[in-house]
JSON list of C-alpha atoms in Angstrom, two decimals:
[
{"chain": "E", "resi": 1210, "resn": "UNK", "atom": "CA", "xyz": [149.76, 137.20, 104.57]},
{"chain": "E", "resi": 1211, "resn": "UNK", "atom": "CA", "xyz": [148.16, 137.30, 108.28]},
{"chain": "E", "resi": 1212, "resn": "UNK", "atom": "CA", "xyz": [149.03, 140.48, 110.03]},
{"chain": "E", "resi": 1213, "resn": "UNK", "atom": "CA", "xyz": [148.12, 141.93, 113.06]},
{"chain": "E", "resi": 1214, "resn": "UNK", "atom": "CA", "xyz": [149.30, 145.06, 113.37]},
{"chain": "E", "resi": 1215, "resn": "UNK", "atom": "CA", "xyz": [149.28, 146.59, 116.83]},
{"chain": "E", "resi": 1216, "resn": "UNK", "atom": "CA", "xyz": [149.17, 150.48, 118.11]},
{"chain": "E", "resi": 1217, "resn": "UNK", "atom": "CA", "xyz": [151.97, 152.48, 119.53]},
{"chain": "E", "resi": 1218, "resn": "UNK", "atom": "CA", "xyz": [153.07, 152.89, 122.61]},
{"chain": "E", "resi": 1219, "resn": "UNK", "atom": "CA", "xyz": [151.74, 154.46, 125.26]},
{"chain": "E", "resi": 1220, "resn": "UNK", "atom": "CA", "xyz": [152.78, 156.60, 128.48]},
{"chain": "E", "resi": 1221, "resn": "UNK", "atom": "CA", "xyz": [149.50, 157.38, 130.59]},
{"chain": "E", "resi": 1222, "resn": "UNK", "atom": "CA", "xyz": [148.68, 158.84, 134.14]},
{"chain": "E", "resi": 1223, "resn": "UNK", "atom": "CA", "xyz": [147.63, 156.82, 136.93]},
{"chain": "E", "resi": 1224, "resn": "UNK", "atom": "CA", "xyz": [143.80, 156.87, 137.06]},
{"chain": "E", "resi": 1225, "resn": "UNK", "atom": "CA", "xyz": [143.55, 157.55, 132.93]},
{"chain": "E", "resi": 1226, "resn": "UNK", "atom": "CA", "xyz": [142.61, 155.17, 130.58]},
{"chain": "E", "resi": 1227, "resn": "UNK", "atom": "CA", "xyz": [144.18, 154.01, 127.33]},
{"chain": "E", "resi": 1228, "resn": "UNK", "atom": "CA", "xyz": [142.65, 152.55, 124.12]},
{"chain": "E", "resi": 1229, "resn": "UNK", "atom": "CA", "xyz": [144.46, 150.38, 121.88]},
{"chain": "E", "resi": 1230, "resn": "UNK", "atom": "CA", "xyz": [144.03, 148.62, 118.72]},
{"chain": "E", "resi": 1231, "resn": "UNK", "atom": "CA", "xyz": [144.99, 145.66, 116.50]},
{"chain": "E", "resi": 1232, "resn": "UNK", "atom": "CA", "xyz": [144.44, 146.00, 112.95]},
{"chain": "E", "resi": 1233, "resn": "UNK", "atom": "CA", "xyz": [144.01, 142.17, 110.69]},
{"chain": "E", "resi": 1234, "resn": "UNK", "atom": "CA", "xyz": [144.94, 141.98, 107.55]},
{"chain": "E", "resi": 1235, "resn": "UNK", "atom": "CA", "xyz": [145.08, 139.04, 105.32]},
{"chain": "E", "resi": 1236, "resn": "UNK", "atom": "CA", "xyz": [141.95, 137.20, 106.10]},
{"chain": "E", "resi": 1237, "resn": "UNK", "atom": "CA", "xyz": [138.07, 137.35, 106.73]},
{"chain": "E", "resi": 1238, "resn": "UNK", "atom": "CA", "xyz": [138.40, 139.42, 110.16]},
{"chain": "E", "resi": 1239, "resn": "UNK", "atom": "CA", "xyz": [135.16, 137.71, 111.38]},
{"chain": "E", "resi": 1240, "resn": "UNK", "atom": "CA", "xyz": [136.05, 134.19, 110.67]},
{"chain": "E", "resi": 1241, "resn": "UNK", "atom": "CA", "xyz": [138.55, 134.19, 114.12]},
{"chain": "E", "resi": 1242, "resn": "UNK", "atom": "CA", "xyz": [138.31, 135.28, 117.56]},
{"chain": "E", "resi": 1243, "resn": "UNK", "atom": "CA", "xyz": [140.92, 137.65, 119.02]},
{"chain": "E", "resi": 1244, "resn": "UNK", "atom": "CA", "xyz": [142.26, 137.26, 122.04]},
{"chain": "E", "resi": 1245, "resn": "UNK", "atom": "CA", "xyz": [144.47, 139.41, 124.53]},
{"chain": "E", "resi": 1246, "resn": "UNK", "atom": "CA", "xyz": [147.09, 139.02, 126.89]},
{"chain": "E", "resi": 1247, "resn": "UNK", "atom": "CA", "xyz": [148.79, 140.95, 128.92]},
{"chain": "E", "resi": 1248, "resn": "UNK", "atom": "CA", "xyz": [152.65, 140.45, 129.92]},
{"chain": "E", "resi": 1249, "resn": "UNK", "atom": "CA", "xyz": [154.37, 142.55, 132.79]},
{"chain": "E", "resi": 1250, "resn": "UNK", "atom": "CA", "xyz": [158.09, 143.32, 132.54]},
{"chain": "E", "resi": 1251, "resn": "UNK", "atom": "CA", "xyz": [159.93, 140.18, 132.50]},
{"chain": "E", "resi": 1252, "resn": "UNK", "atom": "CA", "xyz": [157.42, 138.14, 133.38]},
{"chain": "E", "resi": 1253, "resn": "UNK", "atom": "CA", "xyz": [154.64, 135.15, 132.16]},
{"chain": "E", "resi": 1254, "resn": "UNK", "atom": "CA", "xyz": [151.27, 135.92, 130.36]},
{"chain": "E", "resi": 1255, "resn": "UNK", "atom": "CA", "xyz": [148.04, 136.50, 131.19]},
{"chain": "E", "resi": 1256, "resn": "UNK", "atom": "CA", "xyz": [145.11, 136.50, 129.43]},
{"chain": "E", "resi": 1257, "resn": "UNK", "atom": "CA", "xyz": [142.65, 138.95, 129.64]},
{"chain": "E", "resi": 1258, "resn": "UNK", "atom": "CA", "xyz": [139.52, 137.70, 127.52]},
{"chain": "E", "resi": 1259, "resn": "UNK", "atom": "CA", "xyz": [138.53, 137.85, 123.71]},
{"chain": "E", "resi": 1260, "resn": "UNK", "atom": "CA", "xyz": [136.34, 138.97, 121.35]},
{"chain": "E", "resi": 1261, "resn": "UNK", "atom": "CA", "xyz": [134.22, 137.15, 118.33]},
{"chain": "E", "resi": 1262, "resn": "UNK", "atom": "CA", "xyz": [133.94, 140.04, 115.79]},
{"chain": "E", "resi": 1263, "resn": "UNK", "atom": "CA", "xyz": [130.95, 138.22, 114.11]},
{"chain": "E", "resi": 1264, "resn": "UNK", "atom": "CA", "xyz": [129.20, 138.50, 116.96]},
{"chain": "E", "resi": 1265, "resn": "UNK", "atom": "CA", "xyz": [130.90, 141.12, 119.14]},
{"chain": "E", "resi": 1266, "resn": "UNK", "atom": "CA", "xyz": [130.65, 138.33, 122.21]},
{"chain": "E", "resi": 1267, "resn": "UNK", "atom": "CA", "xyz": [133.07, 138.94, 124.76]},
{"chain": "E", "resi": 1268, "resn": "UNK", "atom": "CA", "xyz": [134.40, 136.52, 127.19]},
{"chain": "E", "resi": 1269, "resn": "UNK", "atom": "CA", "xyz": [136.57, 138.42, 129.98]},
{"chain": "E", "resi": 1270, "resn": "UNK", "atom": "CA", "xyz": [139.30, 136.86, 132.84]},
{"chain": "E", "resi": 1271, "resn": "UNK", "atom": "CA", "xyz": [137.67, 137.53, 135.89]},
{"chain": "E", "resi": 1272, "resn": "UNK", "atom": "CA", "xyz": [140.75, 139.59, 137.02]},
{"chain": "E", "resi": 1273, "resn": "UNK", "atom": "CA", "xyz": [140.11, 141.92, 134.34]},
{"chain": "E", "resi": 1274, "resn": "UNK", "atom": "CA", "xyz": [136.48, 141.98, 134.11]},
{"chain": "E", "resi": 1275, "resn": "UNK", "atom": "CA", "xyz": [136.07, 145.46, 135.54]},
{"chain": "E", "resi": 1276, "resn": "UNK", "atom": "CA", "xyz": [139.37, 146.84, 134.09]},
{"chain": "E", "resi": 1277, "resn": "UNK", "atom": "CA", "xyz": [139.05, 145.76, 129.95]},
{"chain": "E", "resi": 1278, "resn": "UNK", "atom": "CA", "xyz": [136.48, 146.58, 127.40]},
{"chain": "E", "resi": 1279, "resn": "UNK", "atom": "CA", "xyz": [136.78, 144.27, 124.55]},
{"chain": "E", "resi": 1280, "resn": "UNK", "atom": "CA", "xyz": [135.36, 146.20, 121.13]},
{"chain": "E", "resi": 1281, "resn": "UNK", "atom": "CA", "xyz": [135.70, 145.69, 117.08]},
{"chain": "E", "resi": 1282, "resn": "UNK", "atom": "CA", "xyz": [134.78, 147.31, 114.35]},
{"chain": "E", "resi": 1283, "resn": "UNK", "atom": "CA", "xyz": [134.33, 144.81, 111.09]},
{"chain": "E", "resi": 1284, "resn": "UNK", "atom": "CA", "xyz": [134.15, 147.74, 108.96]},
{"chain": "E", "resi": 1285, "resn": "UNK", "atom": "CA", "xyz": [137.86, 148.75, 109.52]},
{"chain": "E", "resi": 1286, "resn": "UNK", "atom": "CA", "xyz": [138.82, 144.84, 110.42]},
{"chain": "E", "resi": 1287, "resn": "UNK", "atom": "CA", "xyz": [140.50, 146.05, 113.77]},
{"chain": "E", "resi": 1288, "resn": "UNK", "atom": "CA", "xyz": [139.77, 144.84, 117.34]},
{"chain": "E", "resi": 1289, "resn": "UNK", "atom": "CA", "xyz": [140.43, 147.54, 120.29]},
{"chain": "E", "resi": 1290, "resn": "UNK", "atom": "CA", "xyz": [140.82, 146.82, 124.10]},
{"chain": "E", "resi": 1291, "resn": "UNK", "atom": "CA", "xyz": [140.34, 149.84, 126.14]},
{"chain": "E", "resi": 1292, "resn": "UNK", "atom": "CA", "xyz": [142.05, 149.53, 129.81]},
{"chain": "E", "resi": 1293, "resn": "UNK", "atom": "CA", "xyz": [140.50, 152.27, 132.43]},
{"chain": "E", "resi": 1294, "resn": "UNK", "atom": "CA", "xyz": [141.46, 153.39, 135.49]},
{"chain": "E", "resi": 1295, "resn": "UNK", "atom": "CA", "xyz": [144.86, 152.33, 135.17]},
{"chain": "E", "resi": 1296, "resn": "UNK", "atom": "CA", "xyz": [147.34, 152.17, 138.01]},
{"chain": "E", "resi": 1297, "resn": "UNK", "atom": "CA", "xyz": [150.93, 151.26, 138.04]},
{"chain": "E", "resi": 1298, "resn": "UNK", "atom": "CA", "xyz": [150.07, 147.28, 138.18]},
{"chain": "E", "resi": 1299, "resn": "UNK", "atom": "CA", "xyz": [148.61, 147.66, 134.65]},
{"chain": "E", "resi": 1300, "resn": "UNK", "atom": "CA", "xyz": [152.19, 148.58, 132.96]},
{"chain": "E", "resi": 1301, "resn": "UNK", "atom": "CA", "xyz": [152.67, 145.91, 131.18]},
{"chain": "E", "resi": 1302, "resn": "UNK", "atom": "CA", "xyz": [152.76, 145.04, 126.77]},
{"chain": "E", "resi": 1303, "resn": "UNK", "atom": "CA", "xyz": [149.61, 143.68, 125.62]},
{"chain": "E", "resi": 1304, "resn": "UNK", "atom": "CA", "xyz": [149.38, 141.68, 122.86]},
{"chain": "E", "resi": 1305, "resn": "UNK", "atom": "CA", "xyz": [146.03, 140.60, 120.31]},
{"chain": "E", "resi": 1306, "resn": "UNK", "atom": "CA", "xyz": [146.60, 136.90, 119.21]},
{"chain": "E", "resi": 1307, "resn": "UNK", "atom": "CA", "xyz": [144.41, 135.31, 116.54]},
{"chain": "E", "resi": 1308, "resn": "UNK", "atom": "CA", "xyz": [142.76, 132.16, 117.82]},
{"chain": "E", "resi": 1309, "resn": "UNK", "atom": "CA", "xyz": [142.50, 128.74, 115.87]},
{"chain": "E", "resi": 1310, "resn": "UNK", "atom": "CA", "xyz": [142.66, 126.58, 118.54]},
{"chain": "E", "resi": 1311, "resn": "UNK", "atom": "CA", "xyz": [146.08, 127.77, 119.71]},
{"chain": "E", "resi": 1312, "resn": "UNK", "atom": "CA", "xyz": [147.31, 131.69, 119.20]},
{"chain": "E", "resi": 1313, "resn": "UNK", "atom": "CA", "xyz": [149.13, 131.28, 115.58]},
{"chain": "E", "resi": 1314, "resn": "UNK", "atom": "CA", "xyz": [149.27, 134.95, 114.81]},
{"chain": "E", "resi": 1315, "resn": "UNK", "atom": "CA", "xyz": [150.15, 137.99, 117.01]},
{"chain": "E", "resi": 1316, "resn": "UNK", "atom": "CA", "xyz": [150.42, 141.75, 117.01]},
{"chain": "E", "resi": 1317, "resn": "UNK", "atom": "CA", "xyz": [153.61, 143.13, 117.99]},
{"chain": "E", "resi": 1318, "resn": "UNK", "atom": "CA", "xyz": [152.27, 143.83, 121.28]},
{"chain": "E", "resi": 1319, "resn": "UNK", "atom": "CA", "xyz": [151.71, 147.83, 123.21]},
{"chain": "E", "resi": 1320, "resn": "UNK", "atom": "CA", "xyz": [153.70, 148.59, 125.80]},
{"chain": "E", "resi": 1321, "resn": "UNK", "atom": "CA", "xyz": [151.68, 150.64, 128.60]},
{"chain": "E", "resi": 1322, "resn": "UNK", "atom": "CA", "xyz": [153.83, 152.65, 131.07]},
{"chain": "E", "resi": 1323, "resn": "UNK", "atom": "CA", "xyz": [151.69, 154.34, 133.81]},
{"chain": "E", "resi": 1324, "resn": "UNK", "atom": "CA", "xyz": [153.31, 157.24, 135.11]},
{"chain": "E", "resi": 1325, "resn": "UNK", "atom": "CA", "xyz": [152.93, 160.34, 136.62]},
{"chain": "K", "resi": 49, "resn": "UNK", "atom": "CA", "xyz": [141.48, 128.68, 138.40]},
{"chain": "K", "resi": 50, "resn": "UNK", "atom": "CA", "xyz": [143.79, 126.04, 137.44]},
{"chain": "K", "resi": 51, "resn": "UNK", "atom": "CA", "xyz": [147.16, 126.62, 137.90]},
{"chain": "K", "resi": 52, "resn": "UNK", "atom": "CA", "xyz": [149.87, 125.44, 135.33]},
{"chain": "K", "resi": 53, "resn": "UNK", "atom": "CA", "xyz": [153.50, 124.60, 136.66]},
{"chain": "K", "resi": 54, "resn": "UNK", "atom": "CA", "xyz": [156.52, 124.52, 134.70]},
{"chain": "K", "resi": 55, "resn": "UNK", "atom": "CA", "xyz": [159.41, 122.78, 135.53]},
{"chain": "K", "resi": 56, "resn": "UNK", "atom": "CA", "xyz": [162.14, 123.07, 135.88]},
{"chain": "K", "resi": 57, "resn": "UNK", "atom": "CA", "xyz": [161.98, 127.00, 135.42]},
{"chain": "K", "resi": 58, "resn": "UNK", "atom": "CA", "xyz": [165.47, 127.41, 134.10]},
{"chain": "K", "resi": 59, "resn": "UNK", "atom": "CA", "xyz": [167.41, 124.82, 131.70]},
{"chain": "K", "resi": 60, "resn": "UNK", "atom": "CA", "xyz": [170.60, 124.87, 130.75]},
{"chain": "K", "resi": 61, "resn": "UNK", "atom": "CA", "xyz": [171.60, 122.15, 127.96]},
{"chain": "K", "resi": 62, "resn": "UNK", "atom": "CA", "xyz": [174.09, 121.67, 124.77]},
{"chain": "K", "resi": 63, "resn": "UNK", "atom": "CA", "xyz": [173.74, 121.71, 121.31]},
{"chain": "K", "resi": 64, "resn": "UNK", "atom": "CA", "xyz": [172.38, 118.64, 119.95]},
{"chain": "K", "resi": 65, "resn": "UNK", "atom": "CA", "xyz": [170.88, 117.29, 123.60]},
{"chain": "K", "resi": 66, "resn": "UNK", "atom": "CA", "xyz": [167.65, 116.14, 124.35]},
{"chain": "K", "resi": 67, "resn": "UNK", "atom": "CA", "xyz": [165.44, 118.52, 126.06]},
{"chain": "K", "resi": 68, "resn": "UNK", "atom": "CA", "xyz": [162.22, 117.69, 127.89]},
{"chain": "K", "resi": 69, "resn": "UNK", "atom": "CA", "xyz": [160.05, 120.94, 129.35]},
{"chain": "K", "resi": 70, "resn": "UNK", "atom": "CA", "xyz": [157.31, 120.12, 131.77]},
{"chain": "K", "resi": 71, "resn": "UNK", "atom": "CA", "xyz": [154.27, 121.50, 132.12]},
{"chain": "K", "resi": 72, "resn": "UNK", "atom": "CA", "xyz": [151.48, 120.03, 134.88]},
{"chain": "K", "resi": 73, "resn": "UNK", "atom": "CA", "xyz": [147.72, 121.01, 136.02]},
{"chain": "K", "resi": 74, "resn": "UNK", "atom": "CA", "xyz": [146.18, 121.68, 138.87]},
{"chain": "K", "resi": 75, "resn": "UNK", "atom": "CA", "xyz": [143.48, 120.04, 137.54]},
{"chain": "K", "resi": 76, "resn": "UNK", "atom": "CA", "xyz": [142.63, 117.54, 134.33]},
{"chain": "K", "resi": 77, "resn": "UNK", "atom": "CA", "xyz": [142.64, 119.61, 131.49]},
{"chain": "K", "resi": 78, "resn": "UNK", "atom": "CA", "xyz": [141.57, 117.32, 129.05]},
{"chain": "K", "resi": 79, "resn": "UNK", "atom": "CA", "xyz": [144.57, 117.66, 126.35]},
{"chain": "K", "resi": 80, "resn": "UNK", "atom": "CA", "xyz": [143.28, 121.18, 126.22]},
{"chain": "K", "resi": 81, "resn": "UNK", "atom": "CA", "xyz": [147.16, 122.88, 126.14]},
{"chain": "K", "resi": 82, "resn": "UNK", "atom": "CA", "xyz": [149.36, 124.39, 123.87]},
{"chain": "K", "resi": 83, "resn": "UNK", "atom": "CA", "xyz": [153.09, 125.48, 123.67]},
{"chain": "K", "resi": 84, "resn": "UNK", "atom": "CA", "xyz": [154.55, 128.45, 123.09]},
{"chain": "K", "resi": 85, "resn": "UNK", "atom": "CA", "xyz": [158.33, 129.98, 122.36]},
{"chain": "K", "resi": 86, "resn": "UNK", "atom": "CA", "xyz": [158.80, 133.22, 123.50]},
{"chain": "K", "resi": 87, "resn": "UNK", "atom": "CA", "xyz": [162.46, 135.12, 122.50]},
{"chain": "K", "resi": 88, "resn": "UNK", "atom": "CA", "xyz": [163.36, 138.08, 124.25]},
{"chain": "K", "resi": 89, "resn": "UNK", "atom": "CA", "xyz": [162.06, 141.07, 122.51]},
{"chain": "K", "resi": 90, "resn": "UNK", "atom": "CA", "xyz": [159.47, 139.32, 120.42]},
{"chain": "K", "resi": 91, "resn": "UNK", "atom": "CA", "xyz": [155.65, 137.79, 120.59]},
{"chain": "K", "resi": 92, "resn": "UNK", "atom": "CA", "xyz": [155.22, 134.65, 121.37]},
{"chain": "K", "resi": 93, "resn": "UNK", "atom": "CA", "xyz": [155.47, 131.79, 118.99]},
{"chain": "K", "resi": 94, "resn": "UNK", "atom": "CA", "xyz": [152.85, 129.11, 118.51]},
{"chain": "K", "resi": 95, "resn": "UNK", "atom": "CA", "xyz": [154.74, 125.95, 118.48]},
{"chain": "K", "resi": 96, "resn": "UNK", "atom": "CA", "xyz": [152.11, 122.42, 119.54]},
{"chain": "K", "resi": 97, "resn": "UNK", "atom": "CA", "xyz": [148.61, 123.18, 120.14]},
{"chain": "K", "resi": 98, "resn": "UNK", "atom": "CA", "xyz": [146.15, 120.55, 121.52]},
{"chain": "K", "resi": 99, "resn": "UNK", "atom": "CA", "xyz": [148.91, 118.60, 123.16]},
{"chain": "K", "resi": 100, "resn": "UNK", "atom": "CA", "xyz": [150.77, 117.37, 119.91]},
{"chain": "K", "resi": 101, "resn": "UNK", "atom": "CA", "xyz": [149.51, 118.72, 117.01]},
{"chain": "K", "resi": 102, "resn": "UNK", "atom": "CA", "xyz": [152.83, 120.33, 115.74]},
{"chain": "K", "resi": 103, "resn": "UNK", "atom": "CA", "xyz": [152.08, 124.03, 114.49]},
{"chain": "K", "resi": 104, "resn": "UNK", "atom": "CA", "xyz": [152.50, 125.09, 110.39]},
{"chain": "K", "resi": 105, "resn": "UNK", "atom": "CA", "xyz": [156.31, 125.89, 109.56]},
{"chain": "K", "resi": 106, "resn": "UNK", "atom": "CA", "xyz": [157.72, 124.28, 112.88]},
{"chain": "K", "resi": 107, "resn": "UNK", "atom": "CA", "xyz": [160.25, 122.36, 112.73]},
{"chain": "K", "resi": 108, "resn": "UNK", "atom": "CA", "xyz": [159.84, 118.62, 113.59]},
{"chain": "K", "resi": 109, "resn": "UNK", "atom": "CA", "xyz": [162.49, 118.44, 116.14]},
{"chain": "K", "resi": 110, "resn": "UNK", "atom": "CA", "xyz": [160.11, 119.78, 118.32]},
{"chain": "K", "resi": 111, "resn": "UNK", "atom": "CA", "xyz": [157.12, 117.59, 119.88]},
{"chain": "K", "resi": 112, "resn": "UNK", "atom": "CA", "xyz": [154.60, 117.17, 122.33]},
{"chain": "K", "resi": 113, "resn": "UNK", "atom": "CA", "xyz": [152.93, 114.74, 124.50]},
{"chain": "K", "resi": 114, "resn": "UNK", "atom": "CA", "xyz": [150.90, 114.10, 127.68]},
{"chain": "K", "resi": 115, "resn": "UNK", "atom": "CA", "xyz": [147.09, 113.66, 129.11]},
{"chain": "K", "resi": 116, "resn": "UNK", "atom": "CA", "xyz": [145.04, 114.37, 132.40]},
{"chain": "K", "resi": 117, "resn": "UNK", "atom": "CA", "xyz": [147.49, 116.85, 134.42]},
{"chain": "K", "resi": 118, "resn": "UNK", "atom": "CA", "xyz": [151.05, 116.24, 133.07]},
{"chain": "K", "resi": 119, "resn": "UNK", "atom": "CA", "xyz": [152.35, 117.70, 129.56]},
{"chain": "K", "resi": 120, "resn": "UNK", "atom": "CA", "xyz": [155.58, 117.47, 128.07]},
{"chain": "K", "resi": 121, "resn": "UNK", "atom": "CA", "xyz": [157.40, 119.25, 124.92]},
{"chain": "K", "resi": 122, "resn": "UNK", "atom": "CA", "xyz": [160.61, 117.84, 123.97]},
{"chain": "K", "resi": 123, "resn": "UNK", "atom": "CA", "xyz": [163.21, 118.84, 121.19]},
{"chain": "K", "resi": 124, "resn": "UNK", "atom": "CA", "xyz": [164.67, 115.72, 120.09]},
{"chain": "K", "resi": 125, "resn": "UNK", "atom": "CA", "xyz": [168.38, 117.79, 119.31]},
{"chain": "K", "resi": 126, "resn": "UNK", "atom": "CA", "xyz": [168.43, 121.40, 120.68]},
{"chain": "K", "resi": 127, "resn": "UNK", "atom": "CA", "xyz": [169.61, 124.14, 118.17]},
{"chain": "K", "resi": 128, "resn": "UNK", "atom": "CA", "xyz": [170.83, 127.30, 119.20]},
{"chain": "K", "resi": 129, "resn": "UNK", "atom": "CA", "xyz": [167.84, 129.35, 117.80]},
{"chain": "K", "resi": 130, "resn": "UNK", "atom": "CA", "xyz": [166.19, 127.24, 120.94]},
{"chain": "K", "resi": 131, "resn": "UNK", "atom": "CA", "xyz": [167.69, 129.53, 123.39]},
{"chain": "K", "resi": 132, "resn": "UNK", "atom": "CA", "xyz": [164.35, 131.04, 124.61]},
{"chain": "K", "resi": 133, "resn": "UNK", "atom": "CA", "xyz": [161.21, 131.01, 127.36]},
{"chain": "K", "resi": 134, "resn": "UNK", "atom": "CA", "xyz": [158.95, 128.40, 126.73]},
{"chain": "K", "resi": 135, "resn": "UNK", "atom": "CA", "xyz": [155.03, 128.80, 127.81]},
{"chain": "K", "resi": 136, "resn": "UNK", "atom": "CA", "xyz": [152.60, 126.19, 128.27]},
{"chain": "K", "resi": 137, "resn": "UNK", "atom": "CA", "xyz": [148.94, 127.53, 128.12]},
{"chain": "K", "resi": 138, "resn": "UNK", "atom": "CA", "xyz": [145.76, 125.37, 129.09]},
{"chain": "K", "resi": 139, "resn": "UNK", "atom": "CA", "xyz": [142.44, 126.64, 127.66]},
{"chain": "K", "resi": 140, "resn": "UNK", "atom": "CA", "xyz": [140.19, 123.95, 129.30]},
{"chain": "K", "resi": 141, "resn": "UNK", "atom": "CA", "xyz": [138.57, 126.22, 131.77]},
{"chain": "K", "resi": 142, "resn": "UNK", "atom": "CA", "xyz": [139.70, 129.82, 132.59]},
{"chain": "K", "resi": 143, "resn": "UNK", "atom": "CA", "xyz": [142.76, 129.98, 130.42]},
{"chain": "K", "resi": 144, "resn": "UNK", "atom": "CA", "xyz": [145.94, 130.20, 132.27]},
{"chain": "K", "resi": 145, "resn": "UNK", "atom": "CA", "xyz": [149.59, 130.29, 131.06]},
{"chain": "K", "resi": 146, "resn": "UNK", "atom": "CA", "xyz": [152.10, 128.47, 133.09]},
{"chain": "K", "resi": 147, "resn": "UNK", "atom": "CA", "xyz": [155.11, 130.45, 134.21]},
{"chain": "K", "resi": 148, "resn": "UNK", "atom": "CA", "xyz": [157.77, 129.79, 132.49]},
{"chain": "K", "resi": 149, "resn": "UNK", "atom": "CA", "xyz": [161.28, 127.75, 131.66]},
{"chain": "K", "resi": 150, "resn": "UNK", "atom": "CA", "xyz": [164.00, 129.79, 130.38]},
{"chain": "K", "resi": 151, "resn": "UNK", "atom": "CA", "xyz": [166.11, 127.74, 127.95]},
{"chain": "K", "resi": 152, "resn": "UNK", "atom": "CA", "xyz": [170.16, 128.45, 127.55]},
{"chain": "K", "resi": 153, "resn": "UNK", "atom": "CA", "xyz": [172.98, 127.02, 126.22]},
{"chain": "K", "resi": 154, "resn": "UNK", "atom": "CA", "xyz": [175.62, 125.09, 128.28]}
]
């Protein structure tokens, strides 16, 4: 079955920046684009951009444009978003969704607490 | 960017009512919106996509409808597995999610 299996959590400084992955299983990794979104405690969704893993094209949210760096590698069939510079705004659970028109998979989501 | 409002953000209803979420664009978005359910502690849950197209393994008590700026979902007899945020998300032009309406039982 269609998994996508998320990283662990992470606690990060202010200023440092955090790499996380999603990891499909179940289907032809390159046959979907993966998308991610980003929800802050308690509150709606936002969506920061996605990858094609075919073709590694990116499409970011402007908001994020500067802040995430959309990457895959088909070898291993996992997509990674790496979030730099982080600050206390960017604590938040991020989640990789598989896109078929709507989001019908997701990872469990990563929750990102920046502390110092 | 367009901006999606829900309404009304909280909902309180019974077991077995009708319930109608809103969902409405700044801007036409061309059917281009999808619905999601959202329980606390979980990812969200992919239930209509493309306005009414009801998602694999949903259950039919659940629909949706609308055009041009205004979107509805409705669940025709509320269950309690129900109780949950529900998301409307347009991906006509700079995806957006709407904010929200928290669903409880009266």
């Amino acid at each position: 079955q269609v998994k996508l299996l998320q990283s662990g959590a992470a606690l990060v400084k202010p200023g440092d920046s955090v790499k996380m992955s999603c990891k499909a299983s179940g289907y032809t990794f390159t046959d979907y684009i993966i998308h991610w979104v980003k929800q802050s405690h308690g509150k709606s969704l936002e969506w920061i951009g996605y990858i094609n893993p075919y073709s590694g094209g990116t499409n970011y949210n402007e908001k994020f444009k500067s802040k995430a760096t959309l990457t895959v590698d088909k070898s291993s069939s996992t997509a990674y978003m790496e979030f730099s510079r982080l600050t206390s705004e960017d604590s938040a659970i991020y989640y990789c969704a598989r896109w078929i028109g709507g989001f019908d998979y997701w990872g469990q989501g990563v929750m990102v607490t920046v502390s110092s | 960017d367009i901006q999606m409002t829900q309404s009304p953000p909280v909902l309180s209803a019974s077991v077995g009512d009708r319930v109608t979420l809103s969902c409405k664009a700044s801007q036409n978005i061309n059917k281009n919106l999808d619905w999601y359910q959202q329980k606390h502690g979980e990812a969200p849950k992919l239930l209509i996509y493309y306005t009414n197209n009801l998602q694999t393994g949903i259950p039919s008590r659940f629909s949706g409808s609308g055009s041009g700026t205004d979107y509805t979902l409705t669940i025709s007899s509320l269950q309690p597995e129900d109780v949950a945020t529900y998301y409307c998300y347009q991906y006509n032009s700079g995806p957006t999610f709407g904010a929200g309406t928290k669903l409880e039982l009266k």
